[in-house]
Amino acid sequence: MSNKQLAMVLDLNKCIGCHTCSIACKQLWTRDEGMEYMWWNTVNTMPGEGTPRGWENLGGGFRNGEAKPGKMPTRKEFGEAWNYNFDEVLNGSKGGGQHLQIKGEQPDWGPNWDEDQAAGDYPNGYSFYLPRICNHCSNAPCVAACPRKAIEKREQDGIVIVNEDRCRGYRFCMEACPYKKIYFNQEKKVAQKCIFCFPRIDEGVAPACARQCPGRLRFVGYREDRDALVWKLVDKWKVAVPLHPEYETEPNVFYVPPMNPARIDENGNLDFTQPRIPADYLESLFGPVVHDALGILHAEMKKTKEGGQSELMDLLIAYEWTDNLGGFDRDPATVVQQFE
Ligand code: SF4
Ligand code: SF4
């Protein structure tokens, strides 16, 4: 059990799919050998197959309190790191005669293979971006599945980390995690995953994905801290909900669901009576509570459109970027040596 629990809220209405978060994470944590294919932070277009491919159908997690069998994603399902002919183009003195291209077998899948593919029929197509990290679950099946007790929740903040000295590479955690957020490092023969940037957290610096997000859509804070925006969005306003609560892992990453744009009817007019993103699709992602969350969001937005004030809308706008970071707003440049 952890004394406190760090959490993150992501407002899906503000994500522009720029992948700054993924790159910030990759630059910091997954540049070593064996980590080439790892993206601890992913941003997928929904509805889509996601990363790893079809992860929502790979099992894991719990059902009625019992562990549900899960499948380990293959490297191909995660998407390999592609090799390019950099040498030929940059050092081969081939002038303009050579173009950058992938070397060897041509891929038929990658982490963002189905990016920006919408669902629905014109003119009512729809899509949204879903950024994902490890959920640092309170009831973490990865922790329960490891016979070596190599995965632990930090007592001080509930961050889930792999102790690489204890890990023997059995990969039961990869099968057990229903979000498929654990990777296997073939060089070191250990499991590796998002660490919620704990070395930064320990120094008062927010995780890189949250600090770098130009959309200011990631809110960081302790679940128990009533001054933190995380608490206000999850517990007070109840507009931030977990992804796939039916996995029974008690995730600590929450999402403000996408508010539906209006449909366009056969005469080209806006029709506000029918949601463009099917309600049952959103329910399949976030459970039935998503309808209440969307109801609150629409009501508060209406209030502001009519000239009123809304604490919720002000929170979600995040006028000051430091407001998002729950006190973890120290400049990383002041502690940079420790992260290198
Ligand atoms: Fe473990 Fe997966 Fe939950 Fe992260 S998301 S704590 S890896 S079960
Ligand atoms: Fe979305 Fe922010 Fe990531 Fe860009 S950096 S993809 S806006 S979560």
Coordinates of C-alpha atoms and ligand atoms in Angstrom, one line a residue:
M1 CA 0.0 0.0 0.0
S2 CA 1.2 3.5 -0.8
N3 CA 0.6 6.4 1.6
K4 CA -0.2 8.8 -1.3
Q5 CA -0.9 8.3 -4.9
L6 CA 0.3 10.4 -7.8
A7 CA -2.1 10.7 -10.7
M8 CA -2.5 12.4 -14.0
V9 CA -5.6 13.8 -15.8
L10 CA -5.6 14.3 -19.5
D11 CA -8.2 16.5 -21.2
L12 CA -8.8 14.8 -24.5
N13 CA -10.5 17.9 -25.9
K14 CA -7.2 19.6 -26.0
C15 CA -4.9 17.0 -27.5
I16 CA -3.6 17.9 -31.0
G17 CA -1.8 14.7 -31.6
C18 CA 1.6 16.4 -31.9
H19 CA 3.6 13.6 -30.1
T20 CA 5.7 16.1 -28.2
C21 CA 5.0 14.1 -25.1
S22 CA 6.2 10.8 -26.8
I23 CA 9.4 12.5 -28.0
A24 CA 10.1 14.1 -24.6
C25 CA 9.8 10.7 -23.0
K26 CA 11.9 8.9 -25.6
Q27 CA 14.7 11.5 -25.4
L28 CA 14.8 11.1 -21.7
W29 CA 14.4 7.4 -21.0
T30 CA 14.4 5.1 -24.0
R31 CA 17.6 5.9 -26.0
D32 CA 19.7 2.9 -24.9
E33 CA 20.2 -0.4 -26.8
G34 CA 17.2 -2.7 -26.5
M35 CA 14.9 0.2 -26.1
E36 CA 14.7 1.3 -29.7
Y37 CA 11.2 0.1 -30.2
M38 CA 9.9 1.4 -26.8
W39 CA 7.4 4.2 -26.6
W40 CA 6.5 4.5 -22.9
N41 CA 4.2 7.3 -23.9
T42 CA 2.0 6.7 -27.0
V43 CA -0.6 8.9 -28.7
N44 CA -3.0 6.9 -30.9
T45 CA -5.9 8.0 -33.1
M46 CA -9.2 6.6 -31.9
P47 CA -11.1 4.6 -32.9
G48 CA -8.1 2.7 -34.0
E49 CA -6.0 -0.4 -33.2
G50 CA -3.6 1.5 -30.9
T51 CA -0.2 0.6 -29.7
P52 CA 0.6 -2.3 -29.4
R53 CA -1.7 -3.3 -32.2
G54 CA -5.2 -4.4 -31.0
W55 CA -4.1 -4.1 -27.3
E56 CA -7.6 -3.9 -26.1
N57 CA -8.1 -7.5 -27.2
L58 CA -5.0 -9.0 -25.6
G59 CA -6.5 -9.7 -22.2
G60 CA -5.0 -9.3 -18.7
G61 CA -6.3 -7.4 -15.7
F62 CA -9.0 -8.8 -13.5
R63 CA -12.6 -9.9 -14.0
N64 CA -14.7 -10.2 -10.8
G65 CA -11.5 -10.1 -8.8
E66 CA -9.9 -13.0 -10.5
A67 CA -6.8 -12.6 -12.8
K68 CA -7.9 -12.7 -16.4
P69 CA -5.4 -14.5 -18.7
G70 CA -3.6 -12.2 -21.0
K71 CA -1.4 -12.4 -24.1
M72 CA 2.1 -10.9 -24.4
P73 CA 2.3 -8.5 -27.3
T74 CA 4.9 -9.4 -29.9
R75 CA 7.6 -7.0 -31.1
K76 CA 5.7 -6.8 -34.4
E77 CA 2.5 -5.8 -32.6
F78 CA 4.4 -3.0 -30.8
G79 CA 6.1 -2.0 -34.0
E80 CA 9.8 -2.3 -34.7
A81 CA 12.2 0.6 -34.8
W82 CA 12.9 1.1 -38.5
N83 CA 16.4 1.4 -39.9
Y84 CA 17.0 4.0 -42.6
N85 CA 19.8 4.3 -45.2
F86 CA 21.3 7.3 -43.4
D87 CA 24.8 6.3 -44.3
E88 CA 24.1 6.2 -48.0
V89 CA 22.3 9.5 -48.0
L90 CA 24.3 11.5 -45.6
N91 CA 27.8 10.1 -46.0
G92 CA 27.7 8.2 -49.2
S93 CA 28.5 11.1 -51.6
K94 CA 25.4 10.1 -53.6
G95 CA 24.2 13.8 -53.9
G96 CA 20.6 14.1 -54.7
G97 CA 20.5 10.6 -56.2
Q98 CA 19.6 8.8 -53.0
H99 CA 16.5 9.3 -50.8
L100 CA 15.9 8.4 -47.3
Q101 CA 14.1 5.0 -47.2
I102 CA 13.6 2.1 -44.8
K103 CA 16.3 -0.6 -45.1
G104 CA 15.4 -4.3 -45.3
E105 CA 11.9 -5.8 -44.9
Q106 CA 9.2 -3.2 -45.5
P107 CA 7.0 -2.8 -42.4
D108 CA 3.3 -3.3 -42.4
W109 CA 2.7 -2.0 -38.9
G110 CA 4.1 0.7 -36.6
P111 CA 3.1 2.5 -33.4
N112 CA 1.1 5.1 -35.3
W113 CA 0.3 3.2 -38.4
D114 CA -3.4 4.2 -38.4
E115 CA -2.8 7.8 -37.3
D116 CA -5.5 10.3 -38.4
Q117 CA -7.8 7.6 -39.8
A118 CA -11.3 8.6 -38.9
A119 CA -14.3 6.5 -38.4
G120 CA -17.9 7.3 -39.5
D121 CA -19.2 8.4 -42.9
Y122 CA -18.6 11.7 -44.6
P123 CA -19.5 14.4 -43.5
N124 CA -19.8 12.9 -40.1
G125 CA -16.4 11.3 -39.7
Y126 CA -14.9 11.5 -36.2
S127 CA -11.6 10.8 -34.5
F128 CA -9.7 11.9 -31.4
Y129 CA -6.3 11.3 -29.9
L130 CA -5.7 9.1 -26.9
P131 CA -2.3 9.6 -25.2
R132 CA -1.4 6.7 -22.9
I133 CA 1.3 6.1 -20.3
C134 CA 1.4 3.4 -17.6
N135 CA -1.6 4.0 -15.3
H136 CA 0.3 3.3 -12.1
C137 CA -2.7 1.2 -11.1
S138 CA -3.7 0.9 -7.4
N139 CA -4.6 -2.7 -8.0
A140 CA -1.8 -3.5 -10.4
P141 CA -1.9 -6.9 -12.0
C142 CA 1.7 -6.5 -13.2
V143 CA 2.8 -6.4 -9.5
A144 CA 0.6 -9.4 -8.6
A145 CA 1.9 -11.4 -11.6
C146 CA 5.6 -11.2 -10.9
P147 CA 6.9 -14.2 -9.0
R148 CA 10.2 -12.4 -8.2
K149 CA 8.4 -9.4 -6.6
A150 CA 10.4 -7.3 -9.0
I151 CA 7.6 -4.8 -9.6
E152 CA 6.7 -2.5 -6.7
K153 CA 4.5 0.5 -6.0
R154 CA 6.6 3.2 -4.3
E155 CA 5.3 3.8 -0.8
Q156 CA 5.6 7.6 -1.0
D157 CA 3.6 8.2 -4.2
G158 CA 2.3 4.9 -5.7
I159 CA 4.5 5.1 -8.8
V160 CA 4.9 1.5 -10.2
I161 CA 8.5 0.7 -11.0
V162 CA 10.4 -2.4 -12.1
N163 CA 13.4 -3.4 -10.0
E164 CA 15.8 -4.5 -12.8
D165 CA 18.1 -6.2 -10.4
R166 CA 15.3 -8.5 -9.3
C167 CA 13.7 -9.0 -12.8
R168 CA 14.6 -12.3 -14.5
G169 CA 12.7 -11.5 -17.7
Y170 CA 9.9 -14.0 -17.2
R171 CA 7.4 -11.4 -18.7
F172 CA 4.4 -12.5 -16.8
C173 CA 3.8 -8.8 -16.2
M174 CA 3.5 -8.2 -19.9
E175 CA 0.7 -10.8 -20.1
A176 CA -1.0 -9.5 -17.0
C177 CA -1.0 -5.7 -17.8
P178 CA -4.3 -5.2 -19.7
Y179 CA -3.1 -1.8 -21.0
K180 CA 0.0 -3.5 -22.5
K181 CA 2.3 -0.9 -21.2
I182 CA 5.3 -3.1 -20.4
Y183 CA 8.2 -3.7 -22.8
F184 CA 10.9 -6.3 -22.9
N185 CA 14.5 -5.2 -23.3
Q186 CA 16.2 -8.0 -25.4
E187 CA 19.7 -6.6 -24.6
K188 CA 19.3 -6.4 -20.8
K189 CA 16.7 -9.2 -20.6
V190 CA 14.5 -7.2 -18.3
A191 CA 11.0 -5.7 -18.4
Q192 CA 10.9 -1.9 -18.7
K193 CA 8.1 0.6 -18.5
C194 CA 7.0 4.2 -17.8
I195 CA 8.3 5.4 -14.4
F196 CA 6.2 8.5 -14.1
C197 CA 9.6 10.3 -14.4
F198 CA 10.2 9.5 -10.7
P199 CA 13.7 10.9 -10.6
R200 CA 12.2 14.2 -11.7
I201 CA 9.3 13.9 -9.3
D202 CA 11.8 13.4 -6.5
E203 CA 13.3 16.8 -7.4
G204 CA 10.0 18.6 -7.8
V205 CA 9.9 18.4 -11.6
A206 CA 6.9 17.3 -13.5
P207 CA 7.0 14.3 -15.8
A208 CA 8.5 15.2 -19.2
C209 CA 5.2 14.4 -21.1
A210 CA 3.3 16.8 -18.9
R211 CA 5.8 19.6 -18.8
Q212 CA 6.4 19.6 -22.5
C213 CA 2.7 19.3 -23.7
P214 CA 1.9 22.4 -25.7
G215 CA -1.8 21.7 -25.3
R216 CA -1.5 22.1 -21.5
L217 CA -3.8 19.1 -21.2
R218 CA -2.0 17.0 -18.6
F219 CA -2.6 17.7 -15.0
V220 CA -0.4 16.2 -12.4
G221 CA -1.0 15.9 -8.6
Y222 CA -1.7 13.6 -5.7
R223 CA -5.2 12.0 -5.6
E224 CA -5.5 13.1 -1.9
D225 CA -4.5 16.7 -2.4
R226 CA -7.7 18.8 -2.4
D227 CA -5.9 21.8 -3.8
A228 CA -4.6 19.8 -6.8
L229 CA -6.5 20.2 -10.0
V230 CA -6.4 16.4 -10.3
W231 CA -8.6 16.0 -7.2
K232 CA -10.9 18.8 -8.5
L233 CA -11.4 17.2 -11.9
V234 CA -11.7 13.6 -10.7
D235 CA -13.4 13.8 -7.3
K236 CA -15.1 17.2 -7.1
W237 CA -16.4 17.8 -10.7
K238 CA -16.3 14.1 -11.7
V239 CA -15.4 14.9 -15.3
A240 CA -12.2 12.9 -15.4
V241 CA -12.7 9.1 -15.7
P242 CA -10.4 6.1 -16.0
L243 CA -9.9 4.2 -19.3
H244 CA -11.4 0.7 -19.3
P245 CA -12.4 0.6 -15.6
E246 CA -13.7 -2.9 -16.3
Y247 CA -10.1 -4.2 -16.2
E248 CA -10.5 -3.7 -12.4
T249 CA -6.9 -2.3 -12.0
E250 CA -8.0 1.1 -10.4
P251 CA -5.9 3.2 -12.8
N252 CA -4.5 6.5 -11.7
V253 CA -4.5 8.1 -15.1
F254 CA -7.9 9.8 -15.9
Y255 CA -9.3 11.3 -19.0
V256 CA -11.7 14.2 -19.6
P257 CA -13.7 12.5 -22.5
P258 CA -14.0 14.2 -25.9
M259 CA -17.0 16.4 -26.2
N260 CA -19.0 15.6 -29.3
P261 CA -19.1 17.9 -32.2
A262 CA -22.5 18.4 -33.8
R263 CA -23.6 16.1 -36.7
I264 CA -24.3 17.6 -40.1
D265 CA -27.6 16.6 -41.5
E266 CA -28.6 15.8 -45.1
N267 CA -29.3 19.5 -45.7
G268 CA -25.8 20.5 -44.5
N269 CA -27.2 22.0 -41.2
L270 CA -25.8 21.3 -37.7
D271 CA -27.8 18.7 -35.8
F272 CA -27.1 18.9 -32.1
T273 CA -29.5 16.1 -31.2
Q274 CA -27.3 13.2 -32.4
P275 CA -23.8 12.7 -31.1
R276 CA -21.2 12.4 -33.8
I277 CA -19.0 10.1 -31.7
P278 CA -21.3 7.2 -30.9
A279 CA -22.2 7.2 -27.2
D280 CA -21.7 3.4 -27.0
Y281 CA -18.2 3.7 -28.3
L282 CA -17.3 6.2 -25.6
E283 CA -19.0 4.0 -23.0
S284 CA -16.9 1.0 -24.3
L285 CA -13.7 3.0 -23.5
F286 CA -14.7 4.8 -20.2
G287 CA -17.7 2.9 -18.8
P288 CA -21.2 4.3 -18.2
V289 CA -19.9 7.2 -16.1
V290 CA -18.7 8.9 -19.3
H291 CA -22.3 10.0 -19.9
D292 CA -22.5 11.9 -16.6
A293 CA -19.1 13.4 -17.2
L294 CA -20.1 14.7 -20.7
G295 CA -23.3 16.0 -19.3
I296 CA -21.5 18.1 -16.7
L297 CA -19.0 19.3 -19.3
H298 CA -21.7 20.4 -21.8
A299 CA -23.7 22.1 -19.0
E300 CA -20.7 24.1 -17.8
M301 CA -19.7 25.1 -21.3
K302 CA -23.3 26.3 -22.0
K303 CA -23.1 28.4 -18.8
T304 CA -20.0 30.2 -20.1
K305 CA -21.4 30.6 -23.6
E306 CA -24.4 32.4 -22.0
G307 CA -22.0 34.8 -20.3
G308 CA -21.8 33.0 -16.9
Q309 CA -18.7 31.9 -14.9
S310 CA -17.6 28.2 -14.6
E311 CA -14.9 27.1 -12.2
L312 CA -14.6 23.9 -14.3
M313 CA -14.1 25.6 -17.6
D314 CA -11.4 27.8 -16.0
L315 CA -9.6 24.8 -14.6
L316 CA -9.7 23.0 -17.9
I317 CA -8.4 26.1 -19.8
A318 CA -5.4 26.2 -17.5
Y319 CA -4.5 29.9 -17.9
E320 CA -1.2 29.4 -16.0
W321 CA 0.8 26.4 -17.2
T322 CA 2.2 25.9 -13.7
D323 CA -1.4 25.3 -12.5
N324 CA -1.3 21.9 -14.3
L325 CA 1.7 20.6 -12.5
G326 CA 0.4 20.3 -9.0
G327 CA 3.4 21.9 -7.4
F328 CA 5.9 19.9 -9.6
D329 CA 6.9 23.1 -11.4
R330 CA 10.6 23.3 -10.7
D331 CA 12.7 24.1 -13.9
P332 CA 14.4 20.8 -14.9
A333 CA 17.4 22.8 -16.1
T334 CA 18.2 23.5 -12.5
V335 CA 18.7 19.8 -11.8
V336 CA 19.7 18.6 -15.3
Q337 CA 22.9 16.9 -14.3
Q338 CA 21.1 14.3 -12.2
F339 CA 19.1 13.2 -15.2
E340 CA 22.1 12.6 -17.5
Ligands
SF4_1 FE1 1.1 -2.3 -14.3 FE2 0.0 -2.0 -16.7 FE3 -1.2 -0.9 -14.5 FE4 1.1 0.1 -15.5 S1 -0.9 0.1 -16.6 S2 0.6 -0.4 -13.3 S3 2.2 -1.7 -16.2 S4 -0.9 -3.1 -14.9
SF4_2 FE1 -1.4 15.6 -27.1 FE2 0.1 17.1 -25.4 FE3 1.1 14.7 -26.3 FE4 0.8 16.8 -28.0 S1 2.2 16.7 -26.2 S2 0.2 14.7 -28.4 S3 -1.0 17.8 -27.2 S4 -0.7 15.0 -25.0

